[in-house]
CSV table of C-alpha atoms and ligand atoms in Angstrom, one decimal:
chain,number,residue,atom,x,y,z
A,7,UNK,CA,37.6,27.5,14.5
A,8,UNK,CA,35.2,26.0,17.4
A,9,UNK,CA,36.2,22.9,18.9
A,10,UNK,CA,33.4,21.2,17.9
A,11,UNK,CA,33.6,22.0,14.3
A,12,UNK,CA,37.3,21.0,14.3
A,13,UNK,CA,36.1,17.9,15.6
A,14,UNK,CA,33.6,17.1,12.2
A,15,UNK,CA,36.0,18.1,10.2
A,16,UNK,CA,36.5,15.8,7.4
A,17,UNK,CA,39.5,14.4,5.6
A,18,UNK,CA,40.1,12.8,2.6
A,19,UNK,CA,42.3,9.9,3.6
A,20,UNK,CA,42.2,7.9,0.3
A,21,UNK,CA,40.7,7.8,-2.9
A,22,UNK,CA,39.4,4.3,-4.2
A,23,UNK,CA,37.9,3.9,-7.9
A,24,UNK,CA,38.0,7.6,-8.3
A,25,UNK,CA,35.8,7.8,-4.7
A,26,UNK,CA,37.1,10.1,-2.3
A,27,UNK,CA,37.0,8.4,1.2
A,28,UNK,CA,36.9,11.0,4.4
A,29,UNK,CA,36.7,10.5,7.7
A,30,UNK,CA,36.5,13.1,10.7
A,31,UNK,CA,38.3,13.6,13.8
A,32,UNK,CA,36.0,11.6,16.0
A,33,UNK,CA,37.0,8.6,14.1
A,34,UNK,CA,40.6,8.4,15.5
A,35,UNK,CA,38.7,8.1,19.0
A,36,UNK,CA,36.7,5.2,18.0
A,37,UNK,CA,39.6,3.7,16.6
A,38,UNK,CA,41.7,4.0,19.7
A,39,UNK,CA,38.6,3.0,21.8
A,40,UNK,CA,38.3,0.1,19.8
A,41,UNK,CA,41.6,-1.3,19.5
A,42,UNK,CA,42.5,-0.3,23.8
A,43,UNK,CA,39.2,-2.8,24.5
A,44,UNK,CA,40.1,-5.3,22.3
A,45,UNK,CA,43.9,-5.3,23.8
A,46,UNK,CA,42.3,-5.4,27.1
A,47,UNK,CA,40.6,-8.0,26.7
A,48,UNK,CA,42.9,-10.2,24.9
A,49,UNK,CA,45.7,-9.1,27.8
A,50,UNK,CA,43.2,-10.3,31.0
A,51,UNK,CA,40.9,-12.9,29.9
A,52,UNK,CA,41.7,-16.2,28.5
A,53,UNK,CA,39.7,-16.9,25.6
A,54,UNK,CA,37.6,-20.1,24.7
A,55,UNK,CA,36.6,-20.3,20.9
A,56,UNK,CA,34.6,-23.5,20.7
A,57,UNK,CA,37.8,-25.9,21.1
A,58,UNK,CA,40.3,-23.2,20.7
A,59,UNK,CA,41.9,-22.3,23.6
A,60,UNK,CA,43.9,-19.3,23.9
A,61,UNK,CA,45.7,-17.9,27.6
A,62,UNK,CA,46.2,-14.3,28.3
A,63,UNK,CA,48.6,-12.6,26.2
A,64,UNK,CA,51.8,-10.6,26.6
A,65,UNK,CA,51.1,-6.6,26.6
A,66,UNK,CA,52.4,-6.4,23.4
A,67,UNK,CA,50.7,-8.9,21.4
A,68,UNK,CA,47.5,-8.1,22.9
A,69,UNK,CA,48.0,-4.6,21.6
A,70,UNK,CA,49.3,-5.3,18.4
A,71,UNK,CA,46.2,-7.7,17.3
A,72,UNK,CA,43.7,-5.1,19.2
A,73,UNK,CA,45.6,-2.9,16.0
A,74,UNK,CA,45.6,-5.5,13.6
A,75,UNK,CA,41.7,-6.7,14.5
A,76,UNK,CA,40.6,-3.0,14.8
A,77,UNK,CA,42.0,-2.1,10.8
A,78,UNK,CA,40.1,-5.4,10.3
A,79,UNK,CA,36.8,-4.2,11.4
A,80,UNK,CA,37.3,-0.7,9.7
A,81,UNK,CA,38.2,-2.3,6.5
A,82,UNK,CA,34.9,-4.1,6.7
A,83,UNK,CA,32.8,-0.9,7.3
A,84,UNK,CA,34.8,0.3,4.2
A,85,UNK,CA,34.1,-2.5,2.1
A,86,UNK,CA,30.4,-2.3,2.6
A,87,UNK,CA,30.3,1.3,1.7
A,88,UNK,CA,32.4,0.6,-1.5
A,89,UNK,CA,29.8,-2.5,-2.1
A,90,UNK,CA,26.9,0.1,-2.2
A,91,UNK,CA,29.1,2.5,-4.2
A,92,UNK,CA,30.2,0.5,-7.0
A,93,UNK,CA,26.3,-0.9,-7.3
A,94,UNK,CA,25.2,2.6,-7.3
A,95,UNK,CA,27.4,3.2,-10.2
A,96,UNK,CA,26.7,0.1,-12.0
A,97,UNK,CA,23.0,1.8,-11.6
A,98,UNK,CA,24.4,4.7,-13.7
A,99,UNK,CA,24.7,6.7,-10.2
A,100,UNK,CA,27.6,8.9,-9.3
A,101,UNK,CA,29.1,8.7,-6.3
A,102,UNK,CA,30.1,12.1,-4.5
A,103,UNK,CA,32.2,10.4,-1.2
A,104,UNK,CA,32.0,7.4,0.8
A,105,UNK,CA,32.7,8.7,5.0
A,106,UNK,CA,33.5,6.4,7.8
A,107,UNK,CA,31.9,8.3,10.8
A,108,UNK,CA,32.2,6.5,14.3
A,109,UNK,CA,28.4,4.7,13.6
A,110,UNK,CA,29.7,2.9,10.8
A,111,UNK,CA,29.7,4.5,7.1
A,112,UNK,CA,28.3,6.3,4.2
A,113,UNK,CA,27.8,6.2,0.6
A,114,UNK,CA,27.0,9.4,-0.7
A,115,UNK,CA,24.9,9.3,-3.9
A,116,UNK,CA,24.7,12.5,-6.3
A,117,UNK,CA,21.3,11.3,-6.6
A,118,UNK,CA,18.4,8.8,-6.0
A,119,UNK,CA,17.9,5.7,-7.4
A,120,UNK,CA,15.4,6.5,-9.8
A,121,UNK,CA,13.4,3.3,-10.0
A,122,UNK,CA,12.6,0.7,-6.8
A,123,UNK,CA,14.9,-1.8,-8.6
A,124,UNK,CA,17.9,0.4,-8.8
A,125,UNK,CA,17.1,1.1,-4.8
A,126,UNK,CA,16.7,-2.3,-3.8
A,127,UNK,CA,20.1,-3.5,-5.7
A,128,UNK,CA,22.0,-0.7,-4.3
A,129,UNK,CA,20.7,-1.2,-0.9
A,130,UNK,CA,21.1,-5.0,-0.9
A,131,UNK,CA,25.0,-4.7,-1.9
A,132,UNK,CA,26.1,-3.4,1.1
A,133,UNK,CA,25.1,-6.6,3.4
A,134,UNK,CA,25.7,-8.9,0.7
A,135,UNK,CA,29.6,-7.5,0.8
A,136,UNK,CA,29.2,-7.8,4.4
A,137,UNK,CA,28.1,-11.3,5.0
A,138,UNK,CA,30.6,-12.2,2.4
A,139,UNK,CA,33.6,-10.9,4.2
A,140,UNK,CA,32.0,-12.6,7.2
A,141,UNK,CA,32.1,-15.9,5.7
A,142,UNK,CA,35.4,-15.2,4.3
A,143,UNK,CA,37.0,-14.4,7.5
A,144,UNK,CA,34.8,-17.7,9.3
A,145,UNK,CA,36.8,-19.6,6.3
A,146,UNK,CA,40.3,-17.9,8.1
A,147,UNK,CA,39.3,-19.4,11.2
A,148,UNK,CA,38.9,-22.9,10.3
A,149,UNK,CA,42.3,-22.9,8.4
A,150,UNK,CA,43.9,-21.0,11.7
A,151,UNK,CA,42.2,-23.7,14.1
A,152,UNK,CA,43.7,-26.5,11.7
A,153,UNK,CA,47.6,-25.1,11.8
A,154,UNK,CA,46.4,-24.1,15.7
A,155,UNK,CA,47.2,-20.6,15.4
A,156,UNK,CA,45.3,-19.2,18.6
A,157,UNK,CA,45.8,-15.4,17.9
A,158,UNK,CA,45.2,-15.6,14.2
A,159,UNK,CA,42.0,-17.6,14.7
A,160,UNK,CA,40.7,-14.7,17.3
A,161,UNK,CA,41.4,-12.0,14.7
A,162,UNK,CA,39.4,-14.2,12.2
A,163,UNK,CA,36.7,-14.7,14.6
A,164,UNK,CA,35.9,-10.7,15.7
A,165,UNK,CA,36.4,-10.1,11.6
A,166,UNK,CA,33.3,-12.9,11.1
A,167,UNK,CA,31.8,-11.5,13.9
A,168,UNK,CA,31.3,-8.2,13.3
A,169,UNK,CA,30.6,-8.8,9.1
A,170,UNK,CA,28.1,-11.2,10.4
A,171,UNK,CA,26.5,-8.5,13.2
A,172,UNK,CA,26.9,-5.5,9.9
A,173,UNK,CA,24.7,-7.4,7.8
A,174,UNK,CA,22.6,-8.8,10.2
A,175,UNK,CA,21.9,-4.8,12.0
A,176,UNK,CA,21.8,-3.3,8.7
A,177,UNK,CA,19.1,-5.5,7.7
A,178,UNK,CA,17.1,-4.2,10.2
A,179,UNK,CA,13.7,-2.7,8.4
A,180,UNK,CA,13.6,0.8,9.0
A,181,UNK,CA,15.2,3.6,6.9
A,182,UNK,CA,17.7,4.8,6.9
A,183,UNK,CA,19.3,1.6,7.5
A,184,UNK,CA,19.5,-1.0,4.6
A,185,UNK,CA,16.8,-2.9,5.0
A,186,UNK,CA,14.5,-0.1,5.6
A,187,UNK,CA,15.9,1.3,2.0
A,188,UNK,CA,14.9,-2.6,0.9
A,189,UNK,CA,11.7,-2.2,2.9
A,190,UNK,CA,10.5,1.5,1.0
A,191,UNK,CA,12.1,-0.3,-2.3
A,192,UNK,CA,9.4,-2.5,-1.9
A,193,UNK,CA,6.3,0.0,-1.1
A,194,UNK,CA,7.7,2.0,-3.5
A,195,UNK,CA,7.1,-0.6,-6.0
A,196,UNK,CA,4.0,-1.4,-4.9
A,197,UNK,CA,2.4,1.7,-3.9
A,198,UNK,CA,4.3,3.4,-7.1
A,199,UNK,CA,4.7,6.7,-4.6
A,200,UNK,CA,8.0,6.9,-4.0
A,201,UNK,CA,7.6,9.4,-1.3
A,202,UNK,CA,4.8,7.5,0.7
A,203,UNK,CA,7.1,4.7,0.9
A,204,UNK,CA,10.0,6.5,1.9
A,205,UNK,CA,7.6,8.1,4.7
A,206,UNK,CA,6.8,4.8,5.7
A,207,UNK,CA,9.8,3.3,5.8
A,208,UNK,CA,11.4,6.3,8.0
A,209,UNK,CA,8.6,5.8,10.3
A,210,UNK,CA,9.3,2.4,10.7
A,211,UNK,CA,13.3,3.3,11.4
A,212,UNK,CA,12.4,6.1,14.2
A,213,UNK,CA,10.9,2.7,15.7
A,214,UNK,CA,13.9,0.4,15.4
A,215,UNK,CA,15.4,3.6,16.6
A,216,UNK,CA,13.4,3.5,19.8
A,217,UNK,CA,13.6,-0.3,20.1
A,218,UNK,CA,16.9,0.5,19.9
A,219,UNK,CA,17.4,3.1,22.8
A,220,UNK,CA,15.0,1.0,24.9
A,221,UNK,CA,17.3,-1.9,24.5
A,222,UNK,CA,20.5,0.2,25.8
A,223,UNK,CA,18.3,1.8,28.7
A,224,UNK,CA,17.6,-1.9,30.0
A,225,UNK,CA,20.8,-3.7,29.4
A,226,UNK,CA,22.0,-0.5,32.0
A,227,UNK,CA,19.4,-1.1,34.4
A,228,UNK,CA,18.1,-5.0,34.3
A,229,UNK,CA,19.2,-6.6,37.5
A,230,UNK,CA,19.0,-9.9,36.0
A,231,UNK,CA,20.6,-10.3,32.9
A,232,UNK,CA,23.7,-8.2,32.1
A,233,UNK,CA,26.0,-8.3,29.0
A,234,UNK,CA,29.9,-8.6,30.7
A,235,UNK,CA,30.6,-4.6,29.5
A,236,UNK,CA,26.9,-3.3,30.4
A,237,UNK,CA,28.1,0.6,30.4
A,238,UNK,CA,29.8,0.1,26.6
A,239,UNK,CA,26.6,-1.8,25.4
A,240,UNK,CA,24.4,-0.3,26.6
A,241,UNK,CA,25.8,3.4,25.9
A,242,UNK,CA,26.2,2.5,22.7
A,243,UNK,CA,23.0,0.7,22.0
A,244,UNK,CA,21.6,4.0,22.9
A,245,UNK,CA,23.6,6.7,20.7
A,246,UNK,CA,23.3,4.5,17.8
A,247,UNK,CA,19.8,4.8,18.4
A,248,UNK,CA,19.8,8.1,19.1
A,249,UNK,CA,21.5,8.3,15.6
A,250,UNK,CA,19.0,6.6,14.1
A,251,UNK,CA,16.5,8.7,15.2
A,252,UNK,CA,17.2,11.7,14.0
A,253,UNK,CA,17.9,10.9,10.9
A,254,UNK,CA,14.7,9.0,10.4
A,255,UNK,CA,12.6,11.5,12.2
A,256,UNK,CA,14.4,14.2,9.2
A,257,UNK,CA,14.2,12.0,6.6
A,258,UNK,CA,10.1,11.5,7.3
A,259,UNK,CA,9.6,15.6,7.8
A,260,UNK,CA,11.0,15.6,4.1
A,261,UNK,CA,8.6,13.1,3.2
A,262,UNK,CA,6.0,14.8,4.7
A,263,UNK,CA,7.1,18.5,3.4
A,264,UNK,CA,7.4,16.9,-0.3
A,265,UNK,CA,3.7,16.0,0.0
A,266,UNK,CA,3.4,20.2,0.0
A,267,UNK,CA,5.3,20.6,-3.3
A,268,UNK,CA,3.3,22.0,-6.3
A,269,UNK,CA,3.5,21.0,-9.6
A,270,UNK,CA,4.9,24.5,-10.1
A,271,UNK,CA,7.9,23.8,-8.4
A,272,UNK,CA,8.8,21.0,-10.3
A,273,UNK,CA,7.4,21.4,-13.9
A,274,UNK,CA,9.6,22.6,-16.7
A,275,UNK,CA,9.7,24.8,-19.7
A,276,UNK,CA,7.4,22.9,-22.2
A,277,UNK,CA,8.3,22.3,-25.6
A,278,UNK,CA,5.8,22.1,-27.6
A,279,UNK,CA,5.0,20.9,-31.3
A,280,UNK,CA,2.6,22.4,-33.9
A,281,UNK,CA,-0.4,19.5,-34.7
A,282,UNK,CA,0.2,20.2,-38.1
A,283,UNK,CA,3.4,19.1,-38.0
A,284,UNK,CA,4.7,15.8,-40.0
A,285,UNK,CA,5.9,12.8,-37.8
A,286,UNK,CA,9.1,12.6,-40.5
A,287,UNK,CA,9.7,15.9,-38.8
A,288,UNK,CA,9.3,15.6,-35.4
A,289,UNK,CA,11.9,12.5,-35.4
A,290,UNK,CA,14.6,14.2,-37.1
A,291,UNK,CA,14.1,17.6,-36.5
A,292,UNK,CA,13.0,18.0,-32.8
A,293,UNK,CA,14.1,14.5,-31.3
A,294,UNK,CA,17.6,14.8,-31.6
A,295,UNK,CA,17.6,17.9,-29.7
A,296,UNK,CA,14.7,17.1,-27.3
A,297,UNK,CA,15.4,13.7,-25.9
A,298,UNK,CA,11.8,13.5,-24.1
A,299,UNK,CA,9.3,10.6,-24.5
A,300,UNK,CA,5.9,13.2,-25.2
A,301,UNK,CA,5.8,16.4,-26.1
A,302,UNK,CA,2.5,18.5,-25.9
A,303,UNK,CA,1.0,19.5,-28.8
A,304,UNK,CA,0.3,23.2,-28.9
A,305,UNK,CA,-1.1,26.5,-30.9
A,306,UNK,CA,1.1,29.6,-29.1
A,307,UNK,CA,-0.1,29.0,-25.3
A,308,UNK,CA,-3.2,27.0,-26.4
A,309,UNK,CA,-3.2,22.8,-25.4
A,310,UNK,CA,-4.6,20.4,-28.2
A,311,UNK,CA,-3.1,17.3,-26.6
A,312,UNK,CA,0.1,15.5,-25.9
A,313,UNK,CA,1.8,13.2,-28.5
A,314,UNK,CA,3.6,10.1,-27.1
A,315,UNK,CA,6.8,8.3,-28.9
A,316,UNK,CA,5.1,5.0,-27.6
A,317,UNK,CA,2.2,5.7,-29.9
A,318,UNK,CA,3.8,6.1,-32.6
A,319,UNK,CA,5.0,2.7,-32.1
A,320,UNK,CA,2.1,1.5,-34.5
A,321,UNK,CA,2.8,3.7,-36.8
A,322,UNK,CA,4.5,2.2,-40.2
A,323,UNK,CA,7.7,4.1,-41.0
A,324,UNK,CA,7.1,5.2,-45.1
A,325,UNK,CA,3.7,7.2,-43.1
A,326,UNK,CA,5.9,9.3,-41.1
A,327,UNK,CA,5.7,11.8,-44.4
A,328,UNK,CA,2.3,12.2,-44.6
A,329,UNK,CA,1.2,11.6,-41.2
A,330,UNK,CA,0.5,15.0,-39.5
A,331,UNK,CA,1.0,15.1,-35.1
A,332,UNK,CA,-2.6,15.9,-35.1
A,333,UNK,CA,-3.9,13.1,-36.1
A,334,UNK,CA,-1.7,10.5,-33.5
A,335,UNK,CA,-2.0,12.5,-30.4
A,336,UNK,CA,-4.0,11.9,-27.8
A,337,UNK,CA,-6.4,14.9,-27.7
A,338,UNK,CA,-6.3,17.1,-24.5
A,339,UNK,CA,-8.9,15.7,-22.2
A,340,UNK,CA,-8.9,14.8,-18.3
A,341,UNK,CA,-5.9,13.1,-16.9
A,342,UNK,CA,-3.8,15.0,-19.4
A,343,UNK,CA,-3.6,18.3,-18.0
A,344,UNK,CA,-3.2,20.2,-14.4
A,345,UNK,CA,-3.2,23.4,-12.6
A,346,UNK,CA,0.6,24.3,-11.2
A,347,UNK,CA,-1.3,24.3,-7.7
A,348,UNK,CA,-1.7,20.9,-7.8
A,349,UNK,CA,0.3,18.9,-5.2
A,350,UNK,CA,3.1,16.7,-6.5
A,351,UNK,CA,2.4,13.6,-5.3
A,352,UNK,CA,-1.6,13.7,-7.0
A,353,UNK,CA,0.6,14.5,-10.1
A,354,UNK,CA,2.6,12.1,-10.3
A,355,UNK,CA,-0.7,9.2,-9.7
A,356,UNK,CA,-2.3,10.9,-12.5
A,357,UNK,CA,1.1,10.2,-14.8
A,358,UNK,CA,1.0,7.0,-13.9
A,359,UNK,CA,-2.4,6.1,-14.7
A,360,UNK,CA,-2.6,8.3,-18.0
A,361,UNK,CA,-1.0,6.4,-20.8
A,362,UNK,CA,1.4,9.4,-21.5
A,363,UNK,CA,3.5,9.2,-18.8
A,364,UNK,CA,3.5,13.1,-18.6
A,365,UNK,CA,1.1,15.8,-17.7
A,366,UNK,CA,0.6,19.4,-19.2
A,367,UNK,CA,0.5,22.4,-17.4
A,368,UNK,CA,-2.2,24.7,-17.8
A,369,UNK,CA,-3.1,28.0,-15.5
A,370,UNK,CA,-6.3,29.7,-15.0
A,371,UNK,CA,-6.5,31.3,-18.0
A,372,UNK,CA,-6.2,27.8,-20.0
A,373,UNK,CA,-2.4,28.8,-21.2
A,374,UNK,CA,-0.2,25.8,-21.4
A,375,UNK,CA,2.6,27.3,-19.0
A,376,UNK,CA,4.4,23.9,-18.2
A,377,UNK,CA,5.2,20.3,-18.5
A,378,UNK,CA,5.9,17.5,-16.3
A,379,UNK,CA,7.4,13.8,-17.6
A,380,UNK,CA,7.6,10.6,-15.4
A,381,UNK,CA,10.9,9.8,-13.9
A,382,UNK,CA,12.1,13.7,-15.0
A,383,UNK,CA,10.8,15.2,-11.9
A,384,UNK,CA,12.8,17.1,-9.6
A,385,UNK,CA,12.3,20.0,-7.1
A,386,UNK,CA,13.9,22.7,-8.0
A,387,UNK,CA,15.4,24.2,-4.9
A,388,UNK,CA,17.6,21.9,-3.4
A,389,UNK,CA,19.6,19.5,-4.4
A,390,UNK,CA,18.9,16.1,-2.7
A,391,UNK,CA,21.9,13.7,-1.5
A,392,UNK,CA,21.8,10.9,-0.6
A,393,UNK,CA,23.1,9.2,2.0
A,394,UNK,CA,23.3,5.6,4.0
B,421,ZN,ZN1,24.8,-0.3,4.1
């Protein structure tokens, strides 16, 4: 096996809820990174915490709460994650893994949220945990200032910190961080177009992304103002934009590809009903095995309109006998058919606008060859996952 594969590989080092949690090799190095500057520092500085005062400490100590602080911090990434992951499955969402990788963590989704409210909750969760913990942890420093436990109160105090900084960076609007999943929620809602607003909002996070490496790239070379570990800030600044970059930059070349996809690739099998056929029928014949919201209506391969459940709505019960499909479809017209070469996206405008919520599929030749439903679609060749 090559080093560098080694190196990604993932283990599974618990499983909470029924959600496997996996981290990789490079994870142990961030820990140990983490917890040698936070001994460090605790070992040669003396610390002032607004009116706590705290000396150097013993080797020991210092080490053992750079330990304790760094399981702290870790346990917060964690609890984010597990935030989005038990939204996304209060969402009806299942989750395949949650990964701590050395940029923080991941909720992997078996699928997308299928409406912008279901992204927005899920995507909110995970800074509302945050900002939680924080003010949990602020609460552990005001009781450790009262008994004036110095070393306690510092542990308290990075734990705020860093739930305070988690939120604050992950609200950040530019996908894929959270609030650039909040910010496409939003154009998603109000464009309808899921895959414009995820464009957009990628767009926007290859720019925080940028921000982002700019920011490191002066905090390395400003001859003014200098954080007191420039090289670690500034280094970092810069890979977790680098990060950030890539993945936006993928995740708008998928946007931009999906605008390609045809009709054809997404559109399944149609069934279709006869229009002589009785209402009474259709709802306990063909429902219970066709759990779809319209159906086209259809003579062999020929189209004579699409009949929608919502329409029959108006429709009294004791007429369900007598009333034939013909007669409460809508008949085939404009807006209710396409040609599988049609793009996606245009699709998916037309189903929204069309009172049916679905779209028939109809070649060349005028033969009804497919069907496409609202909030069914999916590509068929790869599987999406999600990730955050
Ligand atoms: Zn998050």
């Amino acid at each position: 096996m090559r080093f560098t594969k080694l190196f990604k590989r993932q283990l599974t080092i618990a499983r909470v809820y029924g959600i496997p949690v996996r981290i990789d090799y490079r994870w142990y190095a961030i820990f140990a990174l983490s917890v040698w500057l936070i001994a460090s520092n605790l070992q040669s500085h003396a610390m002032q915490l607004g009116n706590v005062e705290m000396p150097p400490l013993p080797t020991v100590t210092a080490w053992i709460l750079g330990v304790i602080t760094t399981a702290g911090l870790f346990l917060s990434v964690f609890g984010h994650e597990l935030s989005h992951a038990l939204m996304a499955r209060a969402e009806g969402i299942e989750i395949e893994e949650i990964v701590l990788h050395p940029f923080g963590g991941l909720a992997r989704l078996r699928m997308e949220p299928q409406n912008p409210r279901a992204e927005l909750r899920i995507a909110v969760a995970g800074p509302a945990a945050s900002f939680l913990f924080g003010v949990l942890a602020f609460g552990g420093t005001q009781i450790a200032a009262l008994g004036d436990y110095s070393t306690t109160f510092v542990v308290f105090f990075l734990i705020a910190a860093w739930n305070f900084l988690l939120a604050l960076f992950n609200l950040l609007p530019g996908y894929p961080l959270d609030g650039g999943r909040v910010l496409r929620a939003i154009l998603w809602r109000k464009t309808g177009n899921m895959n414009e607003a995820t464009r957009m909002a990628g767009m926007c996070g290859m720019l925080i992304a940028g921000m982002l490496i700019l920011f490191g790239i002066y905090i390395l070379i400003a001859p003014n103002w200098r954080p007191t570990q420039p090289y670690f800030m500034g280094g970092w600044s810069i890979l977790v934009g680098l990060f950030l970059l890539d993945t936006a930059a993928k995740v708008v070349k998928g946007a931009q590809d999906a605008r390609l996809v045809t009709v054809a690739d997404a559109m399944s099998r149609p069934i279709t009903i006869d229009p002589g056929l009785m209402v009474s029928r259709l709802v306990d014949d063909i429902l219970p095995l066709h759990r779809q919201t319209s159906f086209p209506v259809a003579v062999g391969a020929q189209l004579h309109g699409i009949l929608s459940l919502e329409d029959l709505r108006s429709l009294p019960r004791e007429s369900w006998a007598r009333t034939s499909v013909q007669t409460v479809m809508r008949p085939v017209g404009p807006g209710f058919f396409v040609d599988p070469a049609t793009t996606l996206n245009s699709a998916q405008e037309l189903m929204k606008e069309n009172g049916v919520g679905s779209l028939a599929v109809v070649n060349a030749q005028g033969q009804l060859v497919g069907f496409l439903q609202r909030g069914k679609v999916t590509r068929r060749p790869k599987r999406k996952s999600r990730s955050r």
